[in-house]
PDB file of C-alpha atoms and ligand atoms in Angstrom:
ATOM      1  CA  MET A  15      56.391 114.634 119.432  1.00 59.00           C
ATOM      2  CA  THR A  16      56.919 114.407 115.418  1.00 70.00           C
ATOM      3  CA  GLU A  17      57.532 111.384 113.696  1.00 66.00           C
ATOM      4  CA  ALA A  18      60.931 112.384 113.161  1.00 69.00           C
ATOM      5  CA  GLU A  19      61.850 112.273 116.808  1.00 76.00           C
ATOM      6  CA  ASN A  20      60.060 108.880 117.394  1.00 84.00           C
ATOM      7  CA  ARG A  21      62.499 107.208 115.163  1.00 91.00           C
ATOM      8  CA  PRO A  22      66.208 106.753 116.181  1.00 94.00           C
ATOM      9  CA  ASN A  23      68.514 108.992 114.051  1.00 93.00           C
ATOM     10  CA  VAL A  24      72.127 108.288 113.390  1.00 94.00           C
ATOM     11  CA  ALA A  25      73.316 111.785 113.913  1.00 94.00           C
ATOM     12  CA  ARG A  26      71.633 112.172 117.254  1.00 94.00           C
ATOM     13  CA  MET A  27      72.740 108.808 118.261  1.00 94.00           C
ATOM     14  CA  TYR A  28      76.127 109.906 117.556  1.00 94.00           C
ATOM     15  CA  ASP A  29      75.639 113.190 119.606  1.00 94.00           C
ATOM     16  CA  TYR A  30      74.433 110.942 122.581  1.00 95.00           C
ATOM     17  CA  TYR A  31      77.753 109.030 122.311  1.00 94.00           C
ATOM     18  CA  LEU A  32      79.823 112.163 122.359  1.00 94.00           C
ATOM     19  CA  GLY A  33      77.853 113.355 125.480  1.00 92.00           C
ATOM     20  CA  GLY A  34      75.952 115.890 123.505  1.00 92.00           C
ATOM     21  CA  CYS A  35      72.289 117.205 124.456  1.00 90.00           C
ATOM     22  CA  HIS A  36      70.906 117.338 120.968  1.00 90.00           C
ATOM     23  CA  ASN A  37      69.123 113.929 120.954  1.00 92.00           C
ATOM     24  CA  PHE A  38      65.495 112.651 121.875  1.00 92.00           C
ATOM     25  CA  ALA A  39      64.467 109.635 123.915  1.00 95.00           C
ATOM     26  CA  ALA A  40      64.121 107.302 120.744  1.00 95.00           C
ATOM     27  CA  ASP A  41      67.917 108.156 120.006  1.00 95.00           C
ATOM     28  CA  ARG A  42      69.004 107.571 123.367  1.00 96.00           C
ATOM     29  CA  ALA A  43      67.305 104.372 123.921  1.00 95.00           C
ATOM     30  CA  ALA A  44      68.676 102.854 120.519  1.00 95.00           C
ATOM     31  CA  ALA A  45      72.022 104.282 121.471  1.00 95.00           C
ATOM     32  CA  GLU A  46      71.911 102.461 124.804  1.00 95.00           C
ATOM     33  CA  GLU A  47      71.046  99.193 123.139  1.00 95.00           C
ATOM     34  CA  ILE A  48      74.285  99.784 120.858  1.00 94.00           C
ATOM     35  CA  LEU A  49      76.188 100.351 124.280  1.00 94.00           C
ATOM     36  CA  LYS A  50      74.950  97.195 125.970  1.00 94.00           C
ATOM     37  CA  ILE A  51      76.485  95.136 122.991  1.00 92.00           C
ATOM     38  CA  PHE A  52      79.721  97.563 122.418  1.00 90.00           C
ATOM     39  CA  PRO A  53      80.269  99.303 125.826  1.00 91.00           C
ATOM     40  CA  ASP A  54      83.071 101.471 124.236  1.00 89.00           C
ATOM     41  CA  THR A  55      81.145 102.936 121.400  1.00 92.00           C
ATOM     42  CA  GLY A  56      81.319 106.303 123.230  1.00 92.00           C
ATOM     43  CA  VAL A  57      85.134 106.120 123.592  1.00 91.00           C
ATOM     44  CA  ALA A  58      85.502 105.000 119.810  1.00 92.00           C
ATOM     45  CA  ALA A  59      83.217 108.040 118.858  1.00 94.00           C
ATOM     46  CA  GLN A  60      85.627 110.188 120.895  1.00 92.00           C
ATOM     47  CA  SER A  61      88.646 108.869 119.153  1.00 92.00           C
ATOM     48  CA  ASN A  62      87.003 109.379 115.752  1.00 95.00           C
ATOM     49  CA  ARG A  63      86.543 113.038 116.499  1.00 94.00           C
ATOM     50  CA  ALA A  64      90.141 113.358 117.665  1.00 94.00           C
ATOM     51  CA  PHE A  65      91.177 111.896 114.391  1.00 95.00           C
ATOM     52  CA  LEU A  66      89.099 114.438 112.685  1.00 96.00           C
ATOM     53  CA  ARG A  67      90.866 117.145 114.399  1.00 95.00           C
ATOM     54  CA  ARG A  68      94.365 115.705 113.800  1.00 96.00           C
ATOM     55  CA  VAL A  69      93.542 115.395 109.862  1.00 97.00           C
ATOM     56  CA  VAL A  70      92.090 118.658 109.606  1.00 97.00           C
ATOM     57  CA  ARG A  71      95.071 120.236 111.466  1.00 97.00           C
ATOM     58  CA  TRP A  72      97.498 118.144 109.263  1.00 97.00           C
ATOM     59  CA  ALA A  73      95.555 119.502 105.996  1.00 98.00           C
ATOM     60  CA  ALA A  74      95.553 123.119 107.208  1.00 97.00           C
ATOM     61  CA  GLU A  75      99.489 123.003 107.856  1.00 97.00           C
ATOM     62  CA  GLN A  76      99.831 121.356 104.225  1.00 96.00           C
ATOM     63  CA  GLY A  77      98.271 124.773 103.082  1.00 96.00           C
ATOM     64  CA  VAL A  78      94.821 123.636 102.379  1.00 98.00           C
ATOM     65  CA  ARG A  79      92.248 126.502 103.101  1.00 97.00           C
ATOM     66  CA  GLN A  80      89.051 124.931 101.704  1.00 98.00           C
ATOM     67  CA  PHE A  81      87.111 122.209 103.702  1.00 98.00           C
ATOM     68  CA  LEU A  82      84.250 120.244 102.581  1.00 98.00           C
ATOM     69  CA  ASP A  83      82.805 118.270 105.342  1.00 98.00           C
ATOM     70  CA  ILE A  84      80.129 115.809 104.203  1.00 98.00           C
ATOM     71  CA  GLY A  85      78.002 113.852 106.705  1.00 97.00           C
ATOM     72  CA  ALA A  86      79.225 116.509 109.325  1.00 97.00           C
ATOM     73  CA  GLY A  87      76.642 115.608 112.021  1.00 94.00           C
ATOM     74  CA  LEU A  88      75.639 117.838 114.713  1.00 91.00           C
ATOM     75  CA  PRO A  89      78.129 120.531 115.954  1.00 87.00           C
ATOM     76  CA  THR A  90      80.002 119.384 118.889  1.00 84.00           C
ATOM     77  CA  GLN A  91      83.537 120.409 120.338  1.00 81.00           C
ATOM     78  CA  GLY A  92      86.280 121.081 118.109  1.00 86.00           C
ATOM     79  CA  ASN A  93      84.405 121.494 114.848  1.00 92.00           C
ATOM     80  CA  VAL A  94      86.252 121.713 111.672  1.00 95.00           C
ATOM     81  CA  HIS A  95      86.165 125.309 111.330  1.00 94.00           C
ATOM     82  CA  GLU A  96      87.262 125.884 114.844  1.00 93.00           C
ATOM     83  CA  VAL A  97      90.352 123.667 114.321  1.00 95.00           C
ATOM     84  CA  VAL A  98      91.417 124.888 110.890  1.00 95.00           C
ATOM     85  CA  ARG A  99      91.001 128.697 111.637  1.00 93.00           C
ATOM     86  CA  ALA A 100      93.350 128.299 114.615  1.00 94.00           C
ATOM     87  CA  ILE A 101      95.774 127.817 111.763  1.00 96.00           C
ATOM     88  CA  ARG A 102      94.395 129.488 108.628  1.00 95.00           C
ATOM     89  CA  PRO A 103      92.073 132.235 109.667  1.00 94.00           C
ATOM     90  CA  ASP A 104      90.965 132.847 106.231  1.00 94.00           C
ATOM     91  CA  ALA A 105      89.842 129.185 105.481  1.00 96.00           C
ATOM     92  CA  ARG A 106      86.415 128.349 104.297  1.00 97.00           C
ATOM     93  CA  VAL A 107      84.549 125.399 105.528  1.00 97.00           C
ATOM     94  CA  VAL A 108      81.342 124.038 104.063  1.00 97.00           C
ATOM     95  CA  TYR A 109      79.386 121.567 106.213  1.00 96.00           C
ATOM     96  CA  VAL A 110      76.866 119.017 104.498  1.00 97.00           C
ATOM     97  CA  ASP A 111      74.624 116.632 105.843  1.00 97.00           C
ATOM     98  CA  HIS A 112      71.369 114.875 104.524  1.00 96.00           C
ATOM     99  CA  ASP A 113      69.654 114.890 107.585  1.00 93.00           C
ATOM    100  CA  GLU A 114      67.414 118.079 108.239  1.00 92.00           C
ATOM    101  CA  VAL A 115      67.522 118.008 112.220  1.00 90.00           C
ATOM    102  CA  ALA A 116      71.415 117.957 111.873  1.00 92.00           C
ATOM    103  CA  VAL A 117      71.333 120.654 109.294  1.00 95.00           C
ATOM    104  CA  ALA A 118      68.850 122.838 111.386  1.00 93.00           C
ATOM    105  CA  TYR A 119      71.139 122.508 114.737  1.00 91.00           C
ATOM    106  CA  ALA A 120      74.087 123.382 112.703  1.00 92.00           C
ATOM    107  CA  ARG A 121      72.557 126.239 110.986  1.00 93.00           C
ATOM    108  CA  ARG A 122      71.590 127.710 114.667  1.00 90.00           C
ATOM    109  CA  LEU A 123      74.834 127.035 116.442  1.00 88.00           C
ATOM    110  CA  LEU A 124      77.609 127.720 113.794  1.00 88.00           C
ATOM    111  CA  PRO A 125      78.815 131.196 112.825  1.00 83.00           C
ATOM    112  CA  THR A 126      77.102 132.494 109.797  1.00 78.00           C
ATOM    113  CA  ASP A 127      80.240 134.818 108.703  1.00 85.00           C
ATOM    114  CA  GLY A 128      80.020 133.719 104.948  1.00 84.00           C
ATOM    115  CA  ARG A 129      83.146 131.633 105.571  1.00 93.00           C
ATOM    116  CA  THR A 130      81.422 128.727 107.298  1.00 94.00           C
ATOM    117  CA  VAL A 131      78.455 127.515 105.216  1.00 95.00           C
ATOM    118  CA  VAL A 132      75.908 124.633 106.172  1.00 95.00           C
ATOM    119  CA  LEU A 133      74.289 122.899 103.541  1.00 96.00           C
ATOM    120  CA  GLN A 134      71.658 120.048 103.043  1.00 97.00           C
ATOM    121  CA  GLY A 135      73.034 117.711 100.602  1.00 98.00           C
ATOM    122  CA  ASP A 136      73.438 114.027 100.033  1.00 98.00           C
ATOM    123  CA  LEU A 137      76.625 112.097  99.444  1.00 98.00           C
ATOM    124  CA  ARG A 138      74.870 109.979  97.204  1.00 98.00           C
ATOM    125  CA  ARG A 139      74.368 112.843  95.071  1.00 98.00           C
ATOM    126  CA  PRO A 140      77.653 114.341  94.646  1.00 98.00           C
ATOM    127  CA  GLY A 141      76.683 116.053  90.939  1.00 98.00           C
ATOM    128  CA  GLU A 142      73.839 118.034  92.830  1.00 98.00           C
ATOM    129  CA  LEU A 143      75.976 118.835  95.685  1.00 98.00           C
ATOM    130  CA  LEU A 144      78.914 120.135  93.571  1.00 97.00           C
ATOM    131  CA  ALA A 145      76.669 122.271  91.598  1.00 97.00           C
ATOM    132  CA  ASP A 146      75.063 123.703  94.484  1.00 97.00           C
ATOM    133  CA  PRO A 147      75.290 127.616  94.259  1.00 97.00           C
ATOM    134  CA  THR A 148      76.057 128.386  98.126  1.00 95.00           C
ATOM    135  CA  LEU A 149      79.007 125.658  97.806  1.00 97.00           C
ATOM    136  CA  ARG A 150      80.362 127.227  94.704  1.00 97.00           C
ATOM    137  CA  ALA A 151      80.139 130.614  96.200  1.00 96.00           C
ATOM    138  CA  THR A 152      82.279 129.306  98.968  1.00 96.00           C
ATOM    139  CA  ILE A 153      84.512 126.794  97.601  1.00 97.00           C
ATOM    140  CA  ASP A 154      86.812 127.582  94.693  1.00 97.00           C
ATOM    141  CA  LEU A 155      87.358 124.027  92.620  1.00 98.00           C
ATOM    142  CA  SER A 156      90.387 125.350  90.899  1.00 98.00           C
ATOM    143  CA  GLU A 157      92.122 125.523  94.322  1.00 98.00           C
ATOM    144  CA  PRO A 158      92.789 122.482  96.575  1.00 98.00           C
ATOM    145  CA  VAL A 159      89.969 121.360  98.821  1.00 98.00           C
ATOM    146  CA  ALA A 160      90.110 118.753 101.709  1.00 98.00           C
ATOM    147  CA  VAL A 161      86.906 116.531 101.403  1.00 98.00           C
ATOM    148  CA  LEU A 162      86.088 114.987 104.794  1.00 98.00           C
ATOM    149  CA  LEU A 163      83.982 111.778 104.761  1.00 98.00           C
ATOM    150  CA  LEU A 164      84.337 110.992 108.442  1.00 98.00           C
ATOM    151  CA  ALA A 165      82.262 108.128 109.686  1.00 97.00           C
ATOM    152  CA  VAL A 166      79.615 108.513 106.874  1.00 98.00           C
ATOM    153  CA  LEU A 167      80.487 106.276 104.152  1.00 98.00           C
ATOM    154  CA  HIS A 168      79.329 103.349 106.192  1.00 96.00           C
ATOM    155  CA  PHE A 169      75.809 104.678 106.010  1.00 96.00           C
ATOM    156  CA  VAL A 170      75.839 104.231 102.241  1.00 97.00           C
ATOM    157  CA  PRO A 171      75.262 100.734 100.791  1.00 97.00           C
ATOM    158  CA  ASP A 172      76.840  99.515  97.798  1.00 97.00           C
ATOM    159  CA  ALA A 173      73.551  99.632  95.899  1.00 97.00           C
ATOM    160  CA  ASP A 174      73.747 103.422  96.106  1.00 97.00           C
ATOM    161  CA  ASP A 175      77.348 103.060  94.611  1.00 97.00           C
ATOM    162  CA  PRO A 176      79.198 105.108  97.103  1.00 98.00           C
ATOM    163  CA  TYR A 177      82.500 104.294  95.216  1.00 98.00           C
ATOM    164  CA  ALA A 178      81.226 106.314  92.427  1.00 98.00           C
ATOM    165  CA  ALA A 179      80.114 108.999  94.553  1.00 98.00           C
ATOM    166  CA  VAL A 180      83.674 109.326  95.951  1.00 98.00           C
ATOM    167  CA  ALA A 181      85.169 109.050  92.437  1.00 98.00           C
ATOM    168  CA  LYS A 182      83.110 112.036  91.309  1.00 98.00           C
ATOM    169  CA  LEU A 183      84.163 114.017  94.212  1.00 98.00           C
ATOM    170  CA  ARG A 184      87.742 113.328  93.472  1.00 98.00           C
ATOM    171  CA  ASP A 185      87.450 114.060  89.968  1.00 98.00           C
ATOM    172  CA  ALA A 186      85.886 117.517  90.935  1.00 98.00           C
ATOM    173  CA  THR A 187      89.015 118.567  92.708  1.00 98.00           C
ATOM    174  CA  VAL A 188      92.394 119.709  91.613  1.00 98.00           C
ATOM    175  CA  PRO A 189      95.572 117.825  92.353  1.00 97.00           C
ATOM    176  CA  GLY A 190      96.809 118.614  95.690  1.00 97.00           C
ATOM    177  CA  SER A 191      93.344 118.266  97.253  1.00 98.00           C
ATOM    178  CA  VAL A 192      92.924 115.880 100.260  1.00 98.00           C
ATOM    179  CA  LEU A 193      90.376 112.938 100.926  1.00 98.00           C
ATOM    180  CA  ALA A 194      90.043 112.067 104.665  1.00 98.00           C
ATOM    181  CA  LEU A 195      87.930 109.251 105.512  1.00 98.00           C
ATOM    182  CA  SER A 196      87.170 107.121 108.561  1.00 98.00           C
ATOM    183  CA  HIS A 197      84.869 104.290 108.131  1.00 97.00           C
ATOM    184  CA  LEU A 198      83.305 101.387 110.546  1.00 94.00           C
ATOM    185  CA  THR A 199      84.690  98.019 110.307  1.00 93.00           C
ATOM    186  CA  LEU A 200      83.924  94.683 111.760  1.00 88.00           C
ATOM    187  CA  ASP A 201      87.187  93.128 110.912  1.00 86.00           C
ATOM    188  CA  GLY A 202      88.182  90.806 113.910  1.00 80.00           C
ATOM    189  CA  LEU A 203      84.938  91.276 115.637  1.00 78.00           C
ATOM    190  CA  PRO A 204      82.704  88.140 116.498  1.00 73.00           C
ATOM    191  CA  THR A 205      79.455  87.788 114.012  1.00 78.00           C
ATOM    192  CA  LEU A 206      76.473  87.629 116.584  1.00 74.00           C
ATOM    193  CA  PRO A 207      76.961  90.890 118.442  1.00 78.00           C
ATOM    194  CA  THR A 208      77.800  92.697 115.129  1.00 83.00           C
ATOM    195  CA  GLU A 209      74.520  91.342 113.609  1.00 85.00           C
ATOM    196  CA  GLN A 210      72.794  92.658 116.709  1.00 88.00           C
ATOM    197  CA  GLY A 211      74.273  95.983 116.373  1.00 88.00           C
ATOM    198  CA  THR A 212      73.452  96.379 112.786  1.00 88.00           C
ATOM    199  CA  ALA A 213      70.048  95.313 113.289  1.00 90.00           C
ATOM    200  CA  ILE A 214      69.384  98.199 115.867  1.00 92.00           C
ATOM    201  CA  TYR A 215      71.011 100.652 113.285  1.00 89.00           C
ATOM    202  CA  ARG A 216      68.742  99.282 110.641  1.00 88.00           C
ATOM    203  CA  ARG A 217      65.544 101.087 112.355  1.00 86.00           C
ATOM    204  CA  SER A 218      67.317 104.382 111.528  1.00 85.00           C
ATOM    205  CA  SER A 219      69.683 103.759 108.460  1.00 88.00           C
ATOM    206  CA  PRO A 220      71.334 100.791 106.633  1.00 89.00           C
ATOM    207  CA  LEU A 221      74.803 100.412 108.453  1.00 92.00           C
ATOM    208  CA  VAL A 222      77.452  98.825 106.099  1.00 94.00           C
ATOM    209  CA  PRO A 223      80.762  98.066 107.928  1.00 93.00           C
ATOM    210  CA  ARG A 224      83.496  97.222 105.473  1.00 95.00           C
ATOM    211  CA  SER A 225      86.807  95.401 105.580  1.00 95.00           C
ATOM    212  CA  ARG A 226      90.244  97.086 105.217  1.00 96.00           C
ATOM    213  CA  ASP A 227      90.304  96.368 101.339  1.00 97.00           C
ATOM    214  CA  GLU A 228      86.935  97.588 100.939  1.00 98.00           C
ATOM    215  CA  VAL A 229      87.695 100.676 102.585  1.00 98.00           C
ATOM    216  CA  ALA A 230      91.117 101.260 100.681  1.00 98.00           C
ATOM    217  CA  ARG A 231      89.156 101.230  97.429  1.00 98.00           C
ATOM    218  CA  PHE A 232      87.604 104.531  98.402  1.00 98.00           C
ATOM    219  CA  LEU A 233      91.352 106.161  98.099  1.00 98.00           C
ATOM    220  CA  ASP A 234      91.675 105.136  94.720  1.00 97.00           C
ATOM    221  CA  GLY A 235      93.591 107.943  92.814  1.00 97.00           C
ATOM    222  CA  TYR A 236      94.954 109.349  95.966  1.00 98.00           C
ATOM    223  CA  GLU A 237      98.563 109.176  97.310  1.00 98.00           C
ATOM    224  CA  LEU A 238      98.229 107.822 100.941  1.00 98.00           C
ATOM    225  CA  VAL A 239      99.774 109.727 103.580  1.00 98.00           C
ATOM    226  CA  GLU A 240     101.833 107.966 106.301  1.00 97.00           C
ATOM    227  CA  PRO A 241     101.115 105.903 108.230  1.00 97.00           C
ATOM    228  CA  GLY A 242      98.434 104.830 105.656  1.00 97.00           C
ATOM    229  CA  LEU A 243      95.097 103.278 106.322  1.00 98.00           C
ATOM    230  CA  ILE A 244      94.804 102.136 110.009  1.00 96.00           C
ATOM    231  CA  LYS A 245      92.663 102.171 113.184  1.00 94.00           C
ATOM    232  CA  VAL A 246      91.776 105.843 113.659  1.00 94.00           C
ATOM    233  CA  ALA A 247      93.324 106.088 117.207  1.00 92.00           C
ATOM    234  CA  ALA A 248      96.645 104.920 115.694  1.00 93.00           C
ATOM    235  CA  TRP A 249      96.733 107.625 113.018  1.00 95.00           C
ATOM    236  CA  ARG A 250      99.395 110.003 113.953  1.00 95.00           C
ATOM    237  CA  PRO A 251      98.695 110.483 117.709  1.00 89.00           C
ATOM    238  CA  ASP A 252      99.572 114.128 118.878  1.00 87.00           C
ATOM    239  CA  GLY A 253      99.781 113.381 122.536  1.00 78.00           C
ATOM    240  CA  GLU A 254      96.386 114.484 123.044  1.00 76.00           C
ATOM    241  CA  PRO A 255      95.155 112.188 125.894  1.00 68.00           C
ATOM    242  CA  GLN A 256      92.786 109.435 124.196  1.00 69.00           C
ATOM    243  CA  ALA A 257      91.841 105.758 124.734  1.00 69.00           C
ATOM    244  CA  ALA A 258      93.057 103.692 121.816  1.00 77.00           C
ATOM    245  CA  VAL A 259      90.026 102.518 121.026  1.00 79.00           C
ATOM    246  CA  SER A 260      88.849 102.343 117.431  1.00 81.00           C
ATOM    247  CA  HIS A 261      85.901 100.823 115.694  1.00 86.00           C
ATOM    248  CA  GLY A 262      87.275 102.060 112.169  1.00 93.00           C
ATOM    249  CA  TYR A 263      89.942 102.632 109.875  1.00 96.00           C
ATOM    250  CA  GLY A 264      91.168 106.048 109.032  1.00 97.00           C
ATOM    251  CA  GLY A 265      93.400 107.378 106.243  1.00 98.00           C
ATOM    252  CA  VAL A 266      94.344 110.514 104.276  1.00 98.00           C
ATOM    253  CA  GLY A 267      95.329 110.868 100.630  1.00 98.00           C
ATOM    254  CA  VAL A 268      96.474 113.589  98.476  1.00 98.00           C
ATOM    255  CA  ARG A 269      95.224 113.738  94.880  1.00 97.00           C
ATOM    256  CA  ARG A 270      97.710 113.104  92.506  1.00 87.00           C
TER     257      ARG A 270
HETATM  258  C1  LIG B 312      78.283 109.323 112.796  1.00 75.38           C
HETATM  259  S1  LIG B 312      77.905 110.799 112.136  1.00 75.38           S
HETATM  260  C2  LIG B 312      79.499 111.453 111.824  1.00 75.38           C
HETATM  261  C3  LIG B 312      79.699 112.931 111.898  1.00 75.38           C
HETATM  262  C4  LIG B 312      81.232 113.709 111.770  1.00 75.38           C
HETATM  263  N1  LIG B 312      81.404 113.286 110.361  1.00 75.38           N
HETATM  264  C5  LIG B 312      82.141 112.704 112.520  1.00 75.38           C
HETATM  265  O1  LIG B 312      82.847 111.927 112.035  1.00 75.38           O
HETATM  266  O2  LIG B 312      82.160 113.108 113.770  1.00 75.38           O
HETATM  267  C6  LIG B 312      77.459 110.599 110.630  1.00 75.38           C
HETATM  268  C7  LIG B 312      76.495 111.503 109.798  1.00 75.38           C
HETATM  269  O3  LIG B 312      76.323 111.267 108.478  1.00 75.38           O
HETATM  270  C8  LIG B 312      75.108 111.629 107.970  1.00 75.38           C
HETATM  271  N2  LIG B 312      74.740 111.144 106.798  1.00 75.38           N
HETATM  272  C9  LIG B 312      74.474 109.803 106.649  1.00 75.38           C
HETATM  273  N3  LIG B 312      74.265 109.302 105.208  1.00 75.38           N
HETATM  274  C10 LIG B 312      74.508 110.578 104.664  1.00 75.38           C
HETATM  275  C11 LIG B 312      74.285 110.912 103.230  1.00 75.38           C
HETATM  276  N4  LIG B 312      74.033 109.953 102.377  1.00 75.38           N
HETATM  277  N5  LIG B 312      74.591 112.120 102.778  1.00 75.38           N
HETATM  278  C12 LIG B 312      75.126 113.090 103.824  1.00 75.38           C
HETATM  279  N6  LIG B 312      75.037 112.721 105.222  1.00 75.38           N
HETATM  280  C13 LIG B 312      74.968 111.551 105.527  1.00 75.38           C
HETATM  281  C14 LIG B 312      74.307 111.423 109.087  1.00 75.38           C
HETATM  282  O4  LIG B 312      72.902 112.188 109.156  1.00 75.38           O
HETATM  283  C15 LIG B 312      75.230 111.674 110.348  1.00 75.38           C
HETATM  284  O5  LIG B 312      75.126 113.210 110.763  1.00 75.38           O
END
């Protein structure tokens, strides 16, 4: 077993919560510890994926044809390109993750049709990401882009200035572009279990839940789409059966 497999990994723990099979014993053990503290984590992960499908559908219906999914994770059911192509068959989707295992699985499992691309890149280095030749060959930054930051910003501590990174992505896109995000919060939760939970995550990555106001700041420069920044399960429910469990805020903004 490699060192990488011995250490729990947030992409593969998330895959385990979603019932996926691309995870190792160390990921399952850490995820089970989280599930003991927060038994509804699997349902919350499903809620986050349902939110992703709704926002992608919404953006495609607004006419957006380009999607940049940063912190995309391991392929699962209802990936961005599948949802968007049902509405816009010509859409282009760039998946980005900094984790080499997630990228390797994505490259193996996703179509290589030139309109779906997988890149290894880091949200903390948006300049490098935006300069990537494959990204530039796939996404035309003079046309609107939907930037998806779902369940990823809470892995970026303030010391790495996630606000500057998100602003840089915003400034690289034209008006009419979209930012969709979801973000873990501990608002309203008791302190002790949340400290235990973040300690488990710290073995693989820093985990930085943020308050509603702190999450709202990521959407500076965007016009917030109704119903605003709210718990993901409550964002424009579409009748698809889902438990109303959310561990995070979700919101969508349109660049002015
Ligand atoms: C919880 S998963 C979310 C997957 C998907 N976005 C979703 O919401 O269903 C978080 C993903 O973010 C990735 N990630 C964490 N920090 C990152 C960074 N700085 N740059 C790019 N990806 C990152 C992790 O590797 C992981 O795959």
